[in-house]
Tab-separated table of C-alpha atoms and ligand atoms in Angstrom:
chain	number	residue	atom	x	y	z
T	105	MET	CA	-0.109	0.086	0.083
T	106	TYR	CA	1.236	3.551	-0.753
T	107	ILE	CA	0.535	5.819	2.125
T	108	ASN	CA	1.837	9.623	3.539
T	109	GLY	CA	4.574	8.990	0.512
T	110	ASP	CA	5.843	5.260	2.412
T	111	TRP	CA	5.303	1.731	1.300
T	112	ILE	CA	3.001	-0.114	3.966
T	113	GLN	CA	3.225	-4.040	4.145
T	114	THR	CA	0.573	-5.313	6.447
T	115	GLU	CA	1.402	-9.399	8.251
T	116	GLU	CA	-1.516	-10.485	6.442
T	117	GLN	CA	-2.230	-10.526	2.959
T	118	PHE	CA	-4.519	-11.029	0.226
T	119	ASN	CA	-3.914	-12.579	-3.853
T	120	VAL	CA	-4.365	-11.377	-6.567
T	121	ILE	CA	-5.572	-13.934	-9.689
T	122	ASN	CA	-5.794	-13.720	-13.245
T	123	PRO	CA	-9.176	-14.524	-14.669
T	124	ALA	CA	-7.811	-16.070	-17.760
T	125	THR	CA	-5.507	-19.260	-16.038
T	126	ASN	CA	-6.607	-18.553	-12.202
T	127	GLU	CA	-3.135	-18.042	-11.060
T	128	VAL	CA	-2.251	-16.904	-8.433
T	129	ILE	CA	-0.022	-13.323	-10.256
T	130	GLY	CA	0.472	-11.521	-6.137
T	131	PHE	CA	-1.084	-10.380	-3.312
T	132	VAL	CA	-1.133	-6.951	-1.786
T	133	PRO	CA	-1.796	-5.985	2.044
T	134	ASN	CA	-4.971	-6.583	3.537
T	135	GLY	CA	-5.444	-3.299	5.169
T	136	GLY	CA	-8.345	-2.743	7.703
T	137	THR	CA	-9.200	0.031	10.265
T	138	LYS	CA	-5.422	0.340	11.113
T	139	GLU	CA	-4.683	1.366	7.609
T	140	ALA	CA	-7.704	3.438	6.429
T	141	ALA	CA	-7.447	5.861	9.359
T	142	TYR	CA	-3.654	6.475	9.091
T	143	ALA	CA	-4.251	7.321	5.708
T	144	VAL	CA	-7.077	9.639	6.837
T	145	ASP	CA	-4.336	11.119	9.054
T	146	ALA	CA	-1.858	11.337	6.237
T	147	ALA	CA	-4.416	12.855	3.697
T	148	TYR	CA	-6.104	15.508	6.257
T	149	THR	CA	-1.987	17.079	6.884
T	150	ALA	CA	-1.292	16.871	3.092
T	151	PHE	CA	-4.418	18.677	2.536
T	152	LYS	CA	-3.211	21.941	4.376
T	153	THR	CA	-0.382	22.282	2.135
T	154	TRP	CA	-1.623	21.005	-1.042
T	155	SER	CA	-4.996	23.102	-1.047
T	156	GLN	CA	-2.263	25.852	-0.603
T	157	ARG	CA	-0.707	25.582	-3.925
T	158	THR	CA	-1.262	27.565	-6.906
T	159	ALA	CA	-3.164	26.049	-9.863
T	160	VAL	CA	-0.102	26.058	-11.661
T	161	GLU	CA	1.791	24.334	-9.825
T	162	ARG	CA	-0.948	21.631	-9.205
T	163	SER	CA	-1.091	21.789	-13.031
T	164	GLN	CA	2.920	20.804	-13.324
T	165	VAL	CA	2.768	18.281	-10.650
T	166	LEU	CA	-0.189	16.359	-12.804
T	167	LYS	CA	1.524	17.046	-15.905
T	168	LYS	CA	4.652	14.781	-14.919
T	169	TRP	CA	1.840	12.630	-13.460
T	170	HIS	CA	0.682	11.990	-16.849
T	171	GLN	CA	4.136	12.085	-19.035
T	172	LEU	CA	5.077	9.197	-16.784
T	173	ILE	CA	2.061	7.133	-17.353
T	174	GLU	CA	2.201	8.035	-21.287
T	175	MET	CA	5.955	6.671	-20.660
T	176	HIS	CA	4.299	3.510	-18.669
T	177	LYS	CA	1.522	3.144	-20.674
T	178	GLU	CA	2.469	-0.684	-21.890
T	179	GLU	CA	3.508	-1.766	-18.350
T	180	LEU	CA	0.505	-0.614	-17.468
T	181	ALA	CA	-1.916	-2.420	-19.833
T	182	ALA	CA	-0.043	-5.514	-19.295
T	183	ILE	CA	-0.850	-5.332	-15.299
T	184	MET	CA	-4.502	-4.503	-16.450
T	185	THR	CA	-4.660	-7.586	-18.653
T	186	GLU	CA	-3.011	-10.055	-16.334
T	187	GLU	CA	-5.418	-8.824	-13.347
T	188	GLN	CA	-8.292	-7.776	-15.318
T	189	GLY	CA	-8.625	-10.285	-18.297
T	190	LYS	CA	-9.122	-7.464	-21.045
T	191	PRO	CA	-7.074	-8.002	-24.240
T	192	THR	CA	-4.267	-6.179	-24.956
T	193	ASN	CA	-5.240	-3.899	-27.266
T	194	GLU	CA	-8.526	-3.045	-24.992
T	195	ALA	CA	-5.855	-2.596	-22.081
T	196	LEU	CA	-3.676	0.169	-23.700
T	197	GLY	CA	-6.656	1.967	-24.895
T	198	GLU	CA	-7.457	2.094	-21.462
T	199	ALA	CA	-4.382	3.273	-20.037
T	200	ILE	CA	-4.586	5.836	-22.762
T	201	TYR	CA	-7.892	7.037	-22.158
T	202	ALA	CA	-7.133	6.955	-18.399
T	203	ASN	CA	-4.118	9.302	-18.770
T	204	SER	CA	-6.082	11.404	-20.969
T	205	PHE	CA	-8.071	12.641	-17.652
T	206	VAL	CA	-5.187	13.689	-16.010
T	207	GLU	CA	-4.086	15.862	-19.053
T	208	TRP	CA	-7.721	17.338	-18.932
T	209	TYR	CA	-7.364	18.545	-15.007
T	210	SER	CA	-3.852	18.875	-15.289
T	211	GLU	CA	-5.188	21.683	-17.195
T	212	GLU	CA	-8.817	22.341	-16.017
T	213	ALA	CA	-6.800	23.361	-12.480
T	214	LYS	CA	-5.834	26.461	-13.795
T	215	ARG	CA	-9.376	27.288	-14.581
T	216	ILE	CA	-11.384	27.181	-11.417
T	217	TYR	CA	-13.337	30.290	-11.656
T	218	GLY	CA	-14.567	32.478	-9.102
T	219	GLU	CA	-17.411	34.870	-10.034
T	220	THR	CA	-18.836	38.438	-9.024
T	221	ILE	CA	-22.220	39.098	-8.312
T	222	PRO	CA	-24.247	42.523	-8.441
T	223	ALA	CA	-24.774	43.738	-4.893
T	224	SER	CA	-28.109	45.532	-4.219
T	225	VAL	CA	-26.608	48.198	-2.486
T	226	SER	CA	-23.541	50.778	-3.167
T	227	ASN	CA	-21.636	50.131	-0.013
T	228	LYS	CA	-20.941	45.885	-0.784
T	229	ARG	CA	-19.457	43.824	-3.094
T	230	LEU	CA	-20.375	40.514	-3.595
T	231	PHE	CA	-17.957	37.725	-4.481
T	232	VAL	CA	-17.648	33.956	-4.936
T	233	ILE	CA	-14.925	31.520	-4.351
T	234	LYS	CA	-14.399	27.992	-5.208
T	235	GLN	CA	-12.013	26.122	-2.474
T	236	PRO	CA	-11.411	22.355	-2.187
T	237	VAL	CA	-13.876	20.262	-0.598
T	238	GLY	CA	-11.023	18.583	1.406
T	239	VAL	CA	-10.038	14.912	1.965
T	240	VAL	CA	-11.674	12.497	-0.573
T	241	ALA	CA	-12.404	8.614	-0.295
T	242	VAL	CA	-12.311	7.327	-3.856
T	243	ILE	CA	-13.293	3.768	-3.933
T	244	THR	CA	-13.351	2.119	-7.691
T	245	PRO	CA	-14.130	-1.462	-9.145
T	246	TRP	CA	-12.218	-3.575	-10.944
T	247	ASN	CA	-13.558	-3.193	-14.403
T	248	PHE	CA	-11.089	-0.478	-15.355
T	249	PRO	CA	-8.856	-0.224	-13.117
T	250	ALA	CA	-6.912	2.870	-14.409
T	251	ALA	CA	-9.586	4.695	-15.698
T	252	MET	CA	-11.809	4.412	-12.701
T	253	ILE	CA	-9.085	5.862	-10.419
T	254	THR	CA	-7.641	8.472	-13.370
T	255	ARG	CA	-11.151	10.042	-13.511
T	256	LYS	CA	-12.303	10.671	-9.667
T	257	VAL	CA	-8.142	11.960	-8.944
T	258	ALA	CA	-7.045	13.791	-11.337
T	259	PRO	CA	-10.144	16.265	-10.594
T	260	ALA	CA	-9.753	16.040	-7.174
T	261	LEU	CA	-6.057	16.475	-6.879
T	262	ALA	CA	-6.476	19.153	-9.677
T	263	ALA	CA	-8.929	21.172	-7.346
T	264	GLY	CA	-6.905	21.071	-4.879
T	265	CYS	CA	-7.946	17.709	-2.529
T	266	THR	CA	-6.511	14.941	-0.929
T	267	VAL	CA	-7.667	11.423	-1.939
T	268	ILE	CA	-7.354	8.248	-0.471
T	269	ILE	CA	-8.198	5.236	-2.940
T	270	LYS	CA	-9.039	1.736	-2.106
T	271	PRO	CA	-9.043	0.047	-5.401
T	272	ALA	CA	-10.871	-2.896	-6.013
T	273	GLU	CA	-9.784	-6.053	-4.713
T	274	GLN	CA	-9.469	-7.775	-7.785
T	275	THR	CA	-7.257	-5.206	-9.866
T	276	PRO	CA	-5.001	-3.277	-7.000
T	277	LEU	CA	-1.970	-3.877	-8.961
T	278	THR	CA	-3.340	-1.434	-11.380
T	279	ALA	CA	-3.582	0.779	-8.431
T	280	ILE	CA	-0.374	0.605	-7.122
T	281	LYS	CA	1.829	0.986	-10.876
T	282	LEU	CA	-0.436	4.167	-10.876
T	283	ALA	CA	1.056	5.309	-7.577
T	284	GLU	CA	4.606	4.213	-7.859
T	285	LEU	CA	4.074	7.054	-10.676
T	286	ALA	CA	2.652	9.416	-8.696
T	287	HIS	CA	4.942	9.213	-6.281
T	288	GLU	CA	7.749	9.585	-9.624
T	289	ALA	CA	5.945	12.760	-11.092
T	290	GLY	CA	6.607	14.230	-7.498
T	291	ILE	CA	3.184	14.098	-5.963
T	292	PRO	CA	3.509	15.597	-2.607
T	293	LYS	CA	3.644	12.624	0.426
T	294	GLY	CA	-0.258	12.240	1.861
T	295	VAL	CA	-1.814	13.709	-1.144
T	296	PHE	CA	-2.485	10.453	-3.195
T	297	ASN	CA	-2.661	7.326	-0.775
T	298	ILE	CA	-3.694	4.049	-1.837
T	299	VAL	CA	-4.942	1.300	0.535
T	300	THR	CA	-5.653	-2.402	-0.107
T	301	GLY	CA	-7.577	-4.816	1.355
T	302	GLN	CA	-11.562	-5.455	3.801
T	303	PRO	CA	-13.406	-3.357	1.491
T	304	GLN	CA	-16.425	-2.944	4.746
T	305	THR	CA	-13.870	-2.173	7.287
T	306	ILE	CA	-12.075	0.682	4.898
T	307	GLY	CA	-15.164	1.863	3.746
T	308	GLU	CA	-16.810	2.215	7.615
T	309	THR	CA	-13.848	3.919	9.276
T	310	TRP	CA	-13.345	6.362	6.218
T	311	LEU	CA	-18.050	6.946	6.496
T	312	LYS	CA	-17.518	8.056	10.271
T	313	ASP	CA	-14.738	10.224	10.233
T	314	SER	CA	-15.236	13.647	9.826
T	315	ARG	CA	-12.730	14.478	8.096
T	316	VAL	CA	-13.458	12.808	4.908
T	317	ARG	CA	-15.306	15.909	3.382
T	318	LYS	CA	-16.465	14.013	-0.037
T	319	ILE	CA	-16.870	9.986	-0.830
T	320	SER	CA	-16.182	9.145	-4.748
T	321	PHE	CA	-18.116	5.391	-5.874
T	322	THR	CA	-18.270	3.625	-9.122
T	323	GLY	CA	-19.754	0.360	-8.573
T	324	SER	CA	-22.906	-1.074	-8.021
T	325	THR	CA	-25.813	0.096	-6.790
T	326	GLU	CA	-25.953	-1.877	-4.101
T	327	ILE	CA	-22.788	-0.757	-2.691
T	328	GLY	CA	-23.163	2.549	-3.556
T	329	LYS	CA	-27.016	3.110	-1.700
T	330	LEU	CA	-25.051	1.844	1.363
T	331	LEU	CA	-21.807	4.260	1.466
T	332	MET	CA	-24.860	7.320	0.951
T	333	LYS	CA	-26.683	6.468	3.978
T	334	GLY	CA	-23.084	6.545	5.712
T	335	ALA	CA	-22.605	9.484	4.475
T	336	SER	CA	-24.944	10.793	5.901
T	337	GLU	CA	-23.817	10.524	9.259
T	338	THR	CA	-20.997	13.065	9.133
T	339	VAL	CA	-23.394	14.891	5.788
T	340	LYS	CA	-20.426	13.592	3.377
T	341	LYS	CA	-20.740	14.990	-0.837
T	342	VAL	CA	-21.124	12.168	-2.410
T	343	SER	CA	-20.189	11.034	-6.528
T	344	LEU	CA	-21.782	7.837	-7.427
T	345	GLU	CA	-21.245	5.899	-10.587
T	346	LEU	CA	-23.409	2.956	-10.334
T	347	GLY	CA	-25.207	0.363	-12.365
T	348	GLY	CA	-26.546	0.755	-15.883
T	349	GLN	CA	-28.854	-1.143	-17.904
T	350	ALA	CA	-28.426	0.379	-21.425
T	351	PRO	CA	-30.770	-0.164	-24.204
T	352	PHE	CA	-29.646	-0.014	-27.449
T	353	ILE	CA	-32.279	1.486	-29.981
T	354	VAL	CA	-32.473	1.047	-33.873
T	355	PHE	CA	-34.713	2.481	-35.591
T	356	GLU	CA	-35.566	1.500	-39.522
T	357	ASP	CA	-34.070	4.239	-41.009
T	358	ALA	CA	-30.507	3.173	-39.026
T	359	ASP	CA	-27.164	2.918	-41.240
T	360	LEU	CA	-27.342	-0.913	-40.597
T	361	ASP	CA	-23.740	-1.372	-40.882
T	362	ASP	CA	-22.492	2.028	-38.503
T	363	ALA	CA	-25.510	0.051	-35.771
T	364	VAL	CA	-23.953	-3.599	-36.044
T	365	THR	CA	-20.539	-1.956	-35.661
T	366	SER	CA	-21.324	0.111	-32.847
T	367	VAL	CA	-22.796	-2.809	-30.942
T	368	ILE	CA	-20.340	-4.923	-31.370
T	369	ALA	CA	-18.314	-1.971	-29.580
T	370	SER	CA	-21.131	-1.430	-27.204
T	371	LYS	CA	-21.665	-4.781	-26.092
T	372	TYR	CA	-18.556	-6.657	-26.009
T	373	ARG	CA	-16.143	-4.160	-24.509
T	374	ASN	CA	-14.363	-5.907	-21.701
T	375	THR	CA	-16.574	-8.857	-22.092
T	376	GLY	CA	-19.931	-6.707	-21.659
T	377	GLN	CA	-18.572	-6.126	-18.617
T	378	THR	CA	-18.821	-2.303	-18.396
T	379	CYS	CA	-21.900	0.019	-16.440
T	380	VAL	CA	-22.840	1.722	-20.346
T	381	CYS	CA	-22.694	-1.645	-22.473
T	382	ALA	CA	-25.704	-2.458	-24.609
T	383	ASN	CA	-27.853	-4.503	-21.984
T	384	ARG	CA	-30.829	-4.813	-24.084
T	385	ILE	CA	-31.322	-4.306	-27.923
T	386	TYR	CA	-34.306	-3.359	-29.574
T	387	VAL	CA	-35.232	-3.472	-33.004
T	388	GLN	CA	-37.888	-2.341	-34.966
T	389	GLU	CA	-39.613	-5.250	-36.157
T	390	THR	CA	-39.499	-3.821	-40.301
T	391	ILE	CA	-35.107	-4.749	-39.870
T	392	TYR	CA	-35.647	-7.180	-37.246
T	393	ASP	CA	-33.917	-9.886	-39.528
T	394	LYS	CA	-31.624	-8.665	-41.560
T	395	PHE	CA	-30.581	-6.635	-38.285
T	396	ILE	CA	-29.803	-10.702	-36.408
T	397	GLU	CA	-28.289	-11.910	-39.802
T	398	LYS	CA	-25.839	-9.155	-39.949
T	399	PHE	CA	-25.216	-8.937	-35.964
T	400	LYS	CA	-24.486	-12.669	-36.102
T	401	THR	CA	-21.637	-12.868	-38.919
T	402	ALA	CA	-20.200	-9.686	-36.944
T	403	VAL	CA	-20.062	-12.022	-33.409
T	404	ASN	CA	-18.318	-14.875	-35.358
T	405	GLU	CA	-15.614	-12.861	-35.603
T	406	LEU	CA	-14.549	-11.904	-32.378
T	407	LYS	CA	-11.720	-14.170	-31.120
T	408	ILE	CA	-12.265	-16.075	-27.740
T	409	GLY	CA	-8.942	-16.549	-25.194
T	410	ASN	CA	-6.172	-14.989	-22.729
T	411	GLY	CA	-5.807	-11.452	-23.497
T	412	MET	CA	-2.347	-11.825	-24.124
T	413	ASP	CA	-2.881	-13.401	-27.325
T	414	GLU	CA	-2.784	-11.666	-31.021
T	415	GLY	CA	-6.055	-10.750	-31.842
T	416	VAL	CA	-7.935	-11.769	-29.403
T	417	ASN	CA	-11.077	-10.000	-29.171
T	418	ILE	CA	-12.805	-11.163	-26.052
T	419	GLY	CA	-11.186	-11.822	-22.656
T	420	PRO	CA	-12.229	-13.965	-19.867
T	421	LEU	CA	-14.966	-12.953	-17.532
T	422	ILE	CA	-13.397	-11.711	-13.837
T	423	ASP	CA	-14.736	-14.710	-12.128
T	424	SER	CA	-16.704	-17.844	-11.578
T	425	ASP	CA	-19.883	-15.629	-9.842
T	426	ALA	CA	-20.073	-13.501	-13.351
T	427	ILE	CA	-20.245	-16.373	-15.177
T	428	GLU	CA	-22.915	-18.079	-13.390
T	429	LYS	CA	-24.950	-14.696	-13.772
T	430	VAL	CA	-24.662	-14.638	-17.035
T	431	ASN	CA	-25.810	-18.176	-17.229
T	432	GLN	CA	-28.315	-17.621	-15.191
T	433	HIS	CA	-29.719	-14.872	-16.888
T	434	LEU	CA	-29.523	-17.189	-20.031
T	435	LYS	CA	-31.281	-20.280	-18.644
T	436	ASN	CA	-33.890	-17.707	-17.670
T	437	ALA	CA	-34.145	-16.446	-21.380
T	438	THR	CA	-34.905	-19.387	-22.968
T	439	ASP	CA	-37.280	-20.616	-20.602
T	440	LEU	CA	-39.450	-18.005	-20.934
T	441	GLY	CA	-39.185	-17.966	-24.817
T	442	ALA	CA	-35.781	-16.750	-25.960
T	443	GLN	CA	-34.163	-18.261	-28.993
T	444	ILE	CA	-30.205	-18.604	-28.771
T	445	ILE	CA	-29.139	-17.684	-32.157
T	446	TYR	CA	-25.335	-16.837	-31.952
T	447	GLY	CA	-23.672	-19.128	-28.728
T	448	GLU	CA	-25.603	-21.842	-28.305
T	449	GLN	CA	-25.895	-23.101	-24.420
T	450	GLN	CA	-22.888	-24.670	-24.415
T	451	ILE	CA	-19.681	-22.535	-22.239
T	452	GLU	CA	-16.844	-22.670	-23.919
T	453	HIS	CA	-14.442	-23.768	-20.763
T	454	LEU	CA	-10.915	-22.579	-21.741
T	455	LYS	CA	-8.743	-22.810	-18.545
T	456	GLY	CA	-10.078	-19.539	-16.926
T	457	ASN	CA	-13.494	-17.588	-16.505
T	458	PHE	CA	-14.227	-18.367	-20.135
T	459	ILE	CA	-17.469	-17.851	-21.721
T	460	LYS	CA	-18.910	-17.523	-25.612
T	461	PRO	CA	-20.504	-13.915	-26.796
T	462	THR	CA	-24.320	-15.139	-27.326
T	463	ILE	CA	-27.104	-13.596	-29.149
T	464	VAL	CA	-30.602	-14.395	-28.223
T	465	SER	CA	-33.754	-12.794	-29.772
T	466	HIS	CA	-36.884	-12.880	-28.854
T	467	ALA	CA	-36.464	-11.281	-26.214
T	468	THR	CA	-38.980	-9.762	-24.413
T	469	ASP	CA	-39.213	-7.471	-21.209
T	470	GLN	CA	-39.997	-9.843	-18.455
T	471	MET	CA	-36.831	-11.845	-18.564
T	472	LEU	CA	-34.309	-10.858	-16.106
T	473	CYS	CA	-31.647	-10.039	-18.945
T	474	MET	CA	-33.411	-7.472	-20.210
T	475	ILE	CA	-34.292	-6.163	-16.160
T	476	GLU	CA	-31.012	-6.582	-14.732
T	477	GLU	CA	-27.340	-5.573	-15.693
T	478	THR	CA	-26.080	-9.289	-16.845
T	479	PHE	CA	-22.255	-7.659	-16.688
T	480	GLY	CA	-21.236	-10.486	-19.451
T	481	PRO	CA	-21.097	-11.329	-23.335
T	482	LEU	CA	-25.023	-11.743	-23.026
T	483	ALA	CA	-26.622	-9.983	-26.260
T	484	PRO	CA	-31.127	-10.219	-25.619
T	485	VAL	CA	-32.584	-8.753	-28.943
T	486	SER	CA	-36.451	-7.455	-29.254
T	487	SER	CA	-38.433	-6.571	-31.551
T	488	PHE	CA	-39.862	-2.931	-31.344
T	489	LYS	CA	-43.302	-1.320	-33.755
T	490	THR	CA	-43.082	2.366	-32.715
T	491	GLU	CA	-41.452	5.316	-31.126
T	492	GLU	CA	-43.616	5.391	-28.467
T	493	GLU	CA	-43.485	2.115	-27.284
T	494	VAL	CA	-39.296	1.773	-27.373
T	495	ILE	CA	-39.256	4.872	-25.335
T	496	HIS	CA	-41.846	3.597	-22.358
T	497	ARG	CA	-39.835	0.367	-22.331
T	498	ALA	CA	-36.654	1.668	-22.572
T	499	ASN	CA	-37.956	4.377	-19.382
T	500	ASN	CA	-39.097	1.330	-17.646
T	501	THR	CA	-36.420	0.657	-16.050
T	502	GLN	CA	-34.608	2.482	-12.480
T	503	TYR	CA	-31.368	2.379	-14.147
T	504	GLY	CA	-30.471	5.610	-16.482
T	505	LEU	CA	-26.473	5.904	-17.461
T	506	ALA	CA	-26.199	5.349	-20.716
T	507	ALA	CA	-29.304	4.625	-23.674
T	508	TYR	CA	-28.282	4.163	-26.931
T	509	VAL	CA	-30.151	5.680	-30.456
T	510	PHE	CA	-29.625	4.047	-34.331
T	511	THR	CA	-31.794	6.388	-37.226
T	512	GLU	CA	-30.537	8.618	-39.505
T	513	ASN	CA	-33.671	11.360	-39.165
T	514	ILE	CA	-32.825	14.348	-37.211
T	515	ASN	CA	-35.981	14.789	-36.401
T	516	LEU	CA	-36.598	11.779	-34.682
T	517	ALA	CA	-33.182	11.075	-32.986
T	518	LEU	CA	-33.670	14.806	-31.250
T	519	ARG	CA	-36.579	13.247	-30.279
T	520	VAL	CA	-36.098	10.025	-29.006
T	521	SER	CA	-32.739	11.471	-26.824
T	522	GLU	CA	-34.681	14.369	-24.993
T	523	GLN	CA	-37.115	11.704	-24.126
T	524	LEU	CA	-34.772	8.852	-22.719
T	525	GLU	CA	-33.945	8.959	-18.948
T	526	TYR	CA	-30.610	8.386	-19.112
T	527	GLY	CA	-27.613	10.564	-18.117
T	528	VAL	CA	-25.593	9.464	-21.135
T	529	ILE	CA	-26.866	9.247	-24.765
T	530	GLY	CA	-25.033	7.783	-28.241
T	531	LEU	CA	-26.937	8.561	-31.080
T	532	ASN	CA	-25.196	7.294	-33.662
T	533	ASP	CA	-22.565	6.735	-31.334
T	534	GLY	CA	-21.583	3.235	-29.689
T	535	MET	CA	-18.720	4.909	-27.657
T	536	PRO	CA	-19.596	7.928	-25.970
T	537	ALA	CA	-17.211	8.259	-22.860
T	538	VAL	CA	-14.422	10.832	-23.181
T	539	PRO	CA	-12.386	13.033	-20.731
T	540	GLN	CA	-14.006	16.438	-21.666
T	541	ALA	CA	-17.730	15.915	-21.755
T	542	PRO	CA	-19.794	14.838	-18.684
T	543	PHE	CA	-20.442	10.890	-17.986
T	544	GLY	CA	-23.178	9.669	-15.094
T	545	GLY	CA	-26.205	8.564	-14.404
T	546	VAL	CA	-29.901	9.737	-13.407
T	547	LYS	CA	-32.283	7.609	-11.088
T	548	GLU	CA	-30.589	4.999	-9.915
T	549	SER	CA	-27.660	4.737	-12.003
T	550	GLY	CA	-26.176	7.321	-9.854
T	551	LEU	CA	-25.481	10.768	-8.601
T	552	GLY	CA	-23.010	13.846	-9.931
T	553	ARG	CA	-20.781	13.519	-13.029
T	554	GLU	CA	-17.469	12.785	-14.159
T	555	GLY	CA	-15.243	14.377	-16.807
T	556	GLY	CA	-15.372	17.936	-18.447
T	557	HIS	CA	-15.504	21.368	-16.407
T	558	TYR	CA	-18.422	19.441	-14.824
T	559	GLY	CA	-16.465	16.945	-13.298
T	560	ILE	CA	-14.115	19.462	-11.072
T	561	GLU	CA	-17.230	20.795	-8.909
T	562	GLU	CA	-17.406	17.813	-7.773
T	563	PHE	CA	-14.730	18.173	-5.734
T	564	LEU	CA	-14.978	21.936	-5.086
T	565	GLU	CA	-17.260	23.912	-2.462
T	566	VAL	CA	-18.839	27.530	-3.533
T	567	LYS	CA	-18.098	29.849	-1.009
T	568	TYR	CA	-19.825	33.176	-1.270
T	569	ILE	CA	-18.103	36.609	0.378
T	570	SER	CA	-19.650	39.430	0.869
T	571	LEU	CA	-17.589	42.239	1.541
T	572	GLY	CA	-19.150	45.815	3.091
T	573	ILE	CA	-16.630	48.853	1.645
T	574	LYS	CA	-16.309	52.713	2.912
I	866	ADP	P1	-18.976	-5.120	-8.050
I	866	ADP	O1	-19.636	-5.730	-8.261
I	866	ADP	O2	-18.357	-4.291	-9.437
I	866	ADP	O3	-17.757	-5.736	-7.209
I	866	ADP	P2	-18.996	-3.633	-5.621
I	866	ADP	O4	-20.198	-2.636	-5.804
I	866	ADP	O5	-19.114	-4.632	-4.724
I	866	ADP	O6	-18.805	-3.739	-7.489
I	866	ADP	O7	-17.137	-3.286	-5.698
I	866	ADP	C1	-16.737	-2.040	-6.221
I	866	ADP	C2	-15.694	-1.252	-5.338
I	866	ADP	O8	-16.573	-0.945	-3.756
I	866	ADP	C3	-14.739	-2.181	-4.835
I	866	ADP	O9	-13.659	-1.442	-4.325
I	866	ADP	C4	-15.349	-2.976	-3.679
I	866	ADP	O10	-14.389	-3.558	-2.645
I	866	ADP	C5	-16.165	-1.688	-2.426
I	866	ADP	N1	-16.833	-2.086	-1.465
I	866	ADP	C6	-17.388	-3.364	-1.783
I	866	ADP	N2	-18.215	-3.335	-0.302
I	866	ADP	C7	-18.136	-1.938	0.643
I	866	ADP	C8	-18.431	-2.030	1.345
I	866	ADP	N3	-19.305	-2.196	2.159
I	866	ADP	N4	-18.054	-0.203	1.774
I	866	ADP	C9	-16.892	0.229	0.945
I	866	ADP	N5	-16.462	-0.585	-0.275
I	866	ADP	C10	-16.986	-1.674	-0.224
């Protein structure tokens, strides 16, 4: 672990497993209350000086971190493939994407503007200044081991906050590599801390501590709710990026080749393990058969295997529970009348947690795969008749993170985009997330936004100063 600029060990450790082989590839400290509290002490002390640094100084340190990540991106990618399973190309893509947040916020640090407000009397002047919220607890998932850290940490540090990070227990090695590079970049001691170990104990320690002023979390809706509840004890700010249940809607006038390329990118990225993966695919009935044919042909070209191997597009799932969930969704769908179009029921077990990409047709909204987040390479396709029907079905969920719409009709495109209750719309775009744009959900998909100038606001307090003058 990395706390207060030092590398910390604990007696007890836990293993990190390669999901493509189920072999142990390393071990990290199993931190608990003591280490979690030590990290808060360090971050709290460091906040006093880090927050006083000029924006330009903070920007320079972030730039250095950015340069070092760029220099070590292949190494970071290799770690990600090993501990998380994503194919090498995708892992390299994540390293670059993760680093784009560091670059963006190294620039944005210099643009934290305040405001002056016209007073209603002549002997007053009214100002607004923005200040860092303080110590931020960052809790991240395993599906994007690097990007989920930088997307939170870069704006937090740019704003002048200090961070205590608990990476997912499945992927701590990427986080540790990022810490090494942060250390080398000259991020001062206590500003950036990583605690690996018991999620609940670490989480509770941070929730109880009133010096922690913000929780920034990406993960399941279930844990997000728990953290939100816990944060209320000391009224911490919370940002939550939670589950999704993304509808992917293809209208009859869509460019079908484009829609198929995008559905492949959206559905099978990270083997279906992203919160913005297309979860349910709605295709207008007039083009349904044609879409299915093209979709099947495209999936057939995907190569499944160890992410380290050349040409692999589909790596393993993170663990055997993840496989079980996909199988449960598949079984439920076929029990309720869905037809397997591709993938068959057979599950291809290499040595690790592998499962074939699967397409089912005749999906209905009662099936688990149309209600819950599958988080795996199962693609249920359902047909719809009208715009009104598909909007209703797409919105009929407690989730609201990303939705995708494919059509060449600009009026239809805007009408549907405005009516979908989602935080991110991919309009003829299967991969909308970029560092300069706001990403986040509505309803039970979360609170707050990450990315762009919105992302830094999450780490700033607004202070109003009323100046009486003579
Ligand atoms: P997933 O299903 O993707 O693993 P989780 O919400 O369980 O999603 O995990 C996301 C992150 O939240 C991980 O870093 C995990 O260790 C952490 N986490 C899980 N349970 C708790 C908890 N009770 N308190 C704090 N963090 C937790």
